[in-house]
Amino acid sequence: SQKIEQNSEALNIQEGKTATLTCNYTNYSPAYLQWYRQDPGRGPVFLLLIRENEKEKRKERLKVTFDTTLKQSLFHITASQPADSATYLCALELNSGYSTLTFGKGTMLLVSP
Amino acid sequence: KAGVTQTPRYLIKTRGQQVTLSCSPISGHRSVSWYQQTPGQGLQFLFEYFSETQRNKGNFPGRFSGRQFSNSRSEMNVSTLELGDSALYLCASSGTGGKEPFFGQGTRLTVV
C-alpha cells in the first residue's frame, strides 16, 4: 500500500542548531515533493518544492534533498530559531497534471532558546 | 493581493444535518482543492476543481460534494453529518503557471 511517513514524535532542538526532518514514502513515484509549515489553527504554508530530477534545493536557511532511490526527502533548517517552531508537512504530487497533494502527517519541531 | 478566504471560520452542527463551506481563491487562480485535516488521518485530499469542472476526487463517501462557480469561488457540502466529520477543512488555490498552492485558514467544523 502507499504510505508517506514522517516522524510522529516531536523534534526538540536548541536554538542555533540545524533541524533535520525526514519524509519517507513507499509505492509512489512522485513528480514533485513539497514541504509546508503549519502553525496551530492555520492552513499550511508552502516552503519548497523539489522535482524528481533534482537532488537538492535551497532557500535561505532551508535545504531540501530528494533521493528517489531511497524514496526519501530530508528537510533541513540551519541556524534554527524559536520562531521556526511549527509542524512541518511533506507532500507528494504525482504527475497527474492536477493540483492534488498527498500529505504526510507532519513532524512538530520545537526550538528552545 | 488578498489570500484565500474561507467562510465560516468555525461551525458547530448536529449529527444528521448538512453543511456548506465556502472558499474564495486568490484572484486569477482557477484551481481550487479541498482537504480534510484530522489529528488521526492528517491532511486528506477531497477534490479539486478547475474552471467549474471537478478534475480529481479523493477517497471520500458521496456525502462529500463540491462545486465551483464561474468566478472560481468554490463550495463544499457535507450531507448527513457524522461525528467523524469533525475536522479542519482547508481549501487551496493555485494558478496555472506555478505549482505552489495557497491555503486558506480553514473552517473548523465540529459535529455534536
Coordinates of C-alpha atoms in Angstrom, one line a residue:
Chain A
S1 CA 0.0 0.0 0.0
Q2 CA 1.1 3.6 -0.5
K3 CA 2.5 5.4 2.5
I4 CA 4.1 8.7 3.4
E5 CA 5.9 8.6 6.8
Q6 CA 7.2 11.4 8.8
N7 CA 8.5 11.1 12.4
S8 CA 5.4 11.4 14.6
E9 CA 7.5 12.3 17.6
A10 CA 8.3 16.0 18.1
L11 CA 11.8 17.1 17.4
N12 CA 13.3 19.2 20.1
I13 CA 16.4 21.2 19.4
Q14 CA 18.4 24.1 20.7
E15 CA 18.4 27.5 19.0
G16 CA 21.2 27.8 16.5
K17 CA 21.4 24.1 15.7
T18 CA 20.3 22.5 12.5
A19 CA 17.0 20.7 12.4
T20 CA 16.6 17.8 10.1
L21 CA 13.2 16.3 9.4
T22 CA 12.6 13.1 7.4
C23 CA 9.9 12.1 4.9
N24 CA 9.9 8.6 3.6
Y25 CA 7.4 7.2 1.1
T26 CA 6.6 3.8 -0.4
N27 CA 4.8 2.8 -3.6
Y28 CA 4.7 6.2 -5.0
S29 CA 6.5 7.7 -8.0
P30 CA 6.1 11.4 -7.3
A31 CA 6.9 14.0 -9.9
Y32 CA 7.3 16.6 -7.1
L33 CA 7.8 16.7 -3.4
Q34 CA 6.8 19.7 -1.4
W35 CA 7.4 20.9 2.2
Y36 CA 5.0 23.0 4.2
R37 CA 4.9 24.7 7.5
Q38 CA 1.7 24.7 9.6
D39 CA 1.1 26.7 12.7
P40 CA -1.8 25.7 15.1
G41 CA -5.2 26.6 13.7
R42 CA -3.8 27.9 10.4
G43 CA -3.5 26.5 6.9
P44 CA -0.2 25.0 5.6
V45 CA 2.2 27.5 4.1
F46 CA 4.3 26.4 1.1
L47 CA 8.1 26.4 1.7
L48 CA 9.9 24.5 -1.0
L49 CA 9.3 22.3 -4.0
I50 CA 11.8 19.8 -5.4
R51 CA 11.3 17.9 -8.6
E52 CA 12.1 14.2 -9.1
N53 CA 15.2 15.0 -11.2
E54 CA 16.6 17.4 -8.6
K55 CA 18.8 16.3 -5.8
E56 CA 18.8 19.4 -3.6
K57 CA 17.1 22.7 -3.3
R58 CA 17.9 25.7 -1.0
K59 CA 16.1 28.8 0.1
E60 CA 17.7 31.0 2.7
R61 CA 18.1 28.8 5.8
L62 CA 16.1 25.9 4.3
K63 CA 17.5 23.0 2.4
V64 CA 15.7 20.0 0.9
T65 CA 17.1 16.8 -0.6
F66 CA 15.3 14.3 -2.6
D67 CA 16.5 10.7 -3.1
T68 CA 14.2 8.8 -5.4
T69 CA 16.2 5.6 -5.0
L70 CA 15.8 5.7 -1.2
K71 CA 12.4 7.2 -1.6
Q72 CA 13.3 9.8 1.0
S73 CA 13.4 13.6 1.4
L74 CA 15.3 15.4 4.1
F75 CA 14.4 18.9 5.2
H76 CA 17.0 21.0 7.0
I77 CA 16.6 24.3 8.8
T78 CA 20.0 25.7 9.7
A79 CA 20.6 28.2 12.5
S80 CA 17.2 27.4 13.9
Q81 CA 15.2 30.0 15.8
P82 CA 12.3 29.6 18.3
A83 CA 10.1 31.2 15.5
D84 CA 10.8 28.1 13.4
S85 CA 8.7 26.0 15.9
A86 CA 5.8 24.6 14.0
T87 CA 4.6 21.4 12.3
Y88 CA 6.3 20.6 9.0
L89 CA 4.5 18.6 6.4
C90 CA 5.8 16.9 3.3
A91 CA 3.5 16.3 0.4
L92 CA 3.8 14.3 -2.8
E93 CA 2.4 15.4 -6.1
L94 CA 2.0 12.7 -8.7
N95 CA 2.5 13.6 -12.3
S96 CA -1.3 13.8 -12.9
G97 CA -1.2 17.4 -14.1
Y98 CA -3.7 18.2 -11.5
S99 CA -3.3 20.1 -8.2
T100 CA -3.7 17.2 -5.8
L101 CA -1.3 16.5 -3.0
T102 CA -0.8 13.5 -0.7
F103 CA 0.4 14.7 2.7
G104 CA 2.4 13.1 5.4
K105 CA 1.1 13.6 8.9
G106 CA 3.8 16.0 9.8
T107 CA 6.5 16.4 12.4
M108 CA 6.4 19.0 15.1
L109 CA 9.6 21.0 15.6
L110 CA 10.2 22.7 18.9
V111 CA 13.2 25.1 19.0
S112 CA 14.2 26.2 22.5
P113 CA 16.1 29.4 23.2
Chain B
K1 CA -3.3 40.6 -3.3
A2 CA -5.9 39.0 -0.9
G3 CA -5.2 35.5 0.2
V4 CA -7.6 32.5 0.1
T5 CA -10.7 33.2 2.2
Q6 CA -12.7 30.5 3.8
T7 CA -16.0 31.1 5.5
P8 CA -17.1 30.5 8.1
R9 CA -14.1 30.0 10.3
Y10 CA -15.9 27.9 12.9
L11 CA -19.1 25.9 12.7
I12 CA -20.9 23.6 15.1
K13 CA -23.5 21.3 13.6
T14 CA -25.6 18.4 14.9
R15 CA -25.3 14.8 13.5
G16 CA -27.6 14.3 10.5
Q17 CA -27.5 17.9 9.4
Q18 CA -25.8 19.2 6.3
V19 CA -23.2 21.9 6.0
T20 CA -21.9 24.2 3.2
L21 CA -18.4 25.7 3.4
S22 CA -17.2 28.4 1.1
C23 CA -13.8 29.2 -0.4
S24 CA -12.8 32.3 -2.4
P25 CA -9.5 31.7 -4.1
I26 CA -6.8 34.2 -4.9
S27 CA -7.8 36.5 -7.8
G28 CA -6.8 34.8 -11.0
H29 CA -6.5 31.3 -9.6
R30 CA -8.7 28.9 -11.4
S31 CA -7.8 25.7 -9.5
V32 CA -9.3 25.1 -6.1
S33 CA -8.6 22.0 -4.0
W34 CA -10.3 20.9 -0.8
Y35 CA -8.7 18.9 2.1
Q36 CA -9.8 17.5 5.4
Q37 CA -7.4 17.6 8.3
T38 CA -7.9 15.4 11.4
P39 CA -5.4 14.5 14.1
G40 CA -5.7 10.8 13.2
Q41 CA -5.5 10.9 9.5
G42 CA -3.7 14.2 8.8
L43 CA -4.5 16.1 5.6
Q44 CA -6.5 14.2 3.1
F45 CA -7.5 15.3 -0.4
L46 CA -11.2 15.6 -1.0
F47 CA -11.5 17.0 -4.6
E48 CA -10.1 19.6 -7.0
Y49 CA -12.0 21.9 -9.3
F50 CA -10.7 23.8 -12.3
S51 CA -12.9 26.1 -14.4
E52 CA -16.1 24.7 -12.8
T53 CA -15.2 21.1 -13.5
Q54 CA -14.2 18.5 -10.9
R55 CA -10.8 17.2 -12.2
N56 CA -10.0 14.8 -9.4
K57 CA -11.6 13.3 -6.4
G58 CA -10.2 11.7 -3.2
N59 CA -11.5 8.6 -1.4
F60 CA -14.4 10.1 0.5
P61 CA -18.1 9.0 0.5
G62 CA -20.6 10.6 -1.7
R63 CA -21.9 12.7 1.2
F64 CA -19.0 15.0 0.4
S65 CA -19.6 17.1 -2.7
G66 CA -18.4 20.3 -4.1
R67 CA -18.8 22.8 -6.9
Q68 CA -17.1 25.7 -8.4
F69 CA -18.6 28.8 -9.8
S70 CA -17.7 30.9 -12.9
N71 CA -15.8 33.3 -10.7
S72 CA -13.7 30.4 -9.3
R73 CA -15.3 30.5 -5.9
S74 CA -15.9 27.1 -4.6
E75 CA -18.2 25.5 -2.1
M76 CA -18.2 22.1 -0.5
N77 CA -21.2 20.4 1.0
V78 CA -21.3 17.6 3.5
S79 CA -24.7 15.9 4.0
T80 CA -25.9 13.7 6.8
L81 CA -23.1 14.8 9.1
E82 CA -21.4 12.2 11.3
L83 CA -19.3 12.8 14.4
G84 CA -16.2 11.7 12.4
D85 CA -16.7 14.6 10.0
S86 CA -15.4 16.9 12.7
A87 CA -12.2 18.3 11.2
L88 CA -10.5 21.3 9.8
Y89 CA -11.5 21.8 6.2
L90 CA -8.9 23.5 4.1
C91 CA -9.1 24.8 0.6
A92 CA -6.1 25.8 -1.5
S93 CA -6.0 27.7 -4.8
S94 CA -3.3 27.7 -7.4
G95 CA -2.6 29.4 -10.7
T96 CA -1.9 27.8 -14.0
G97 CA 1.7 29.0 -14.1
G98 CA 3.2 27.5 -10.9
K99 CA 2.8 24.5 -8.7
E100 CA 2.6 26.4 -5.4
P101 CA -0.9 26.2 -3.8
F102 CA -2.0 28.8 -1.3
F103 CA -4.1 27.5 1.6
G104 CA -6.8 29.4 3.4
Q105 CA -7.1 29.4 7.2
G106 CA -9.7 26.7 7.1
T107 CA -13.1 26.1 8.5
R108 CA -13.2 24.2 11.8
L109 CA -16.3 22.0 11.8
T110 CA -17.5 20.4 15.0
V111 CA -20.3 17.8 14.8
V112 CA -22.1 17.1 18.0

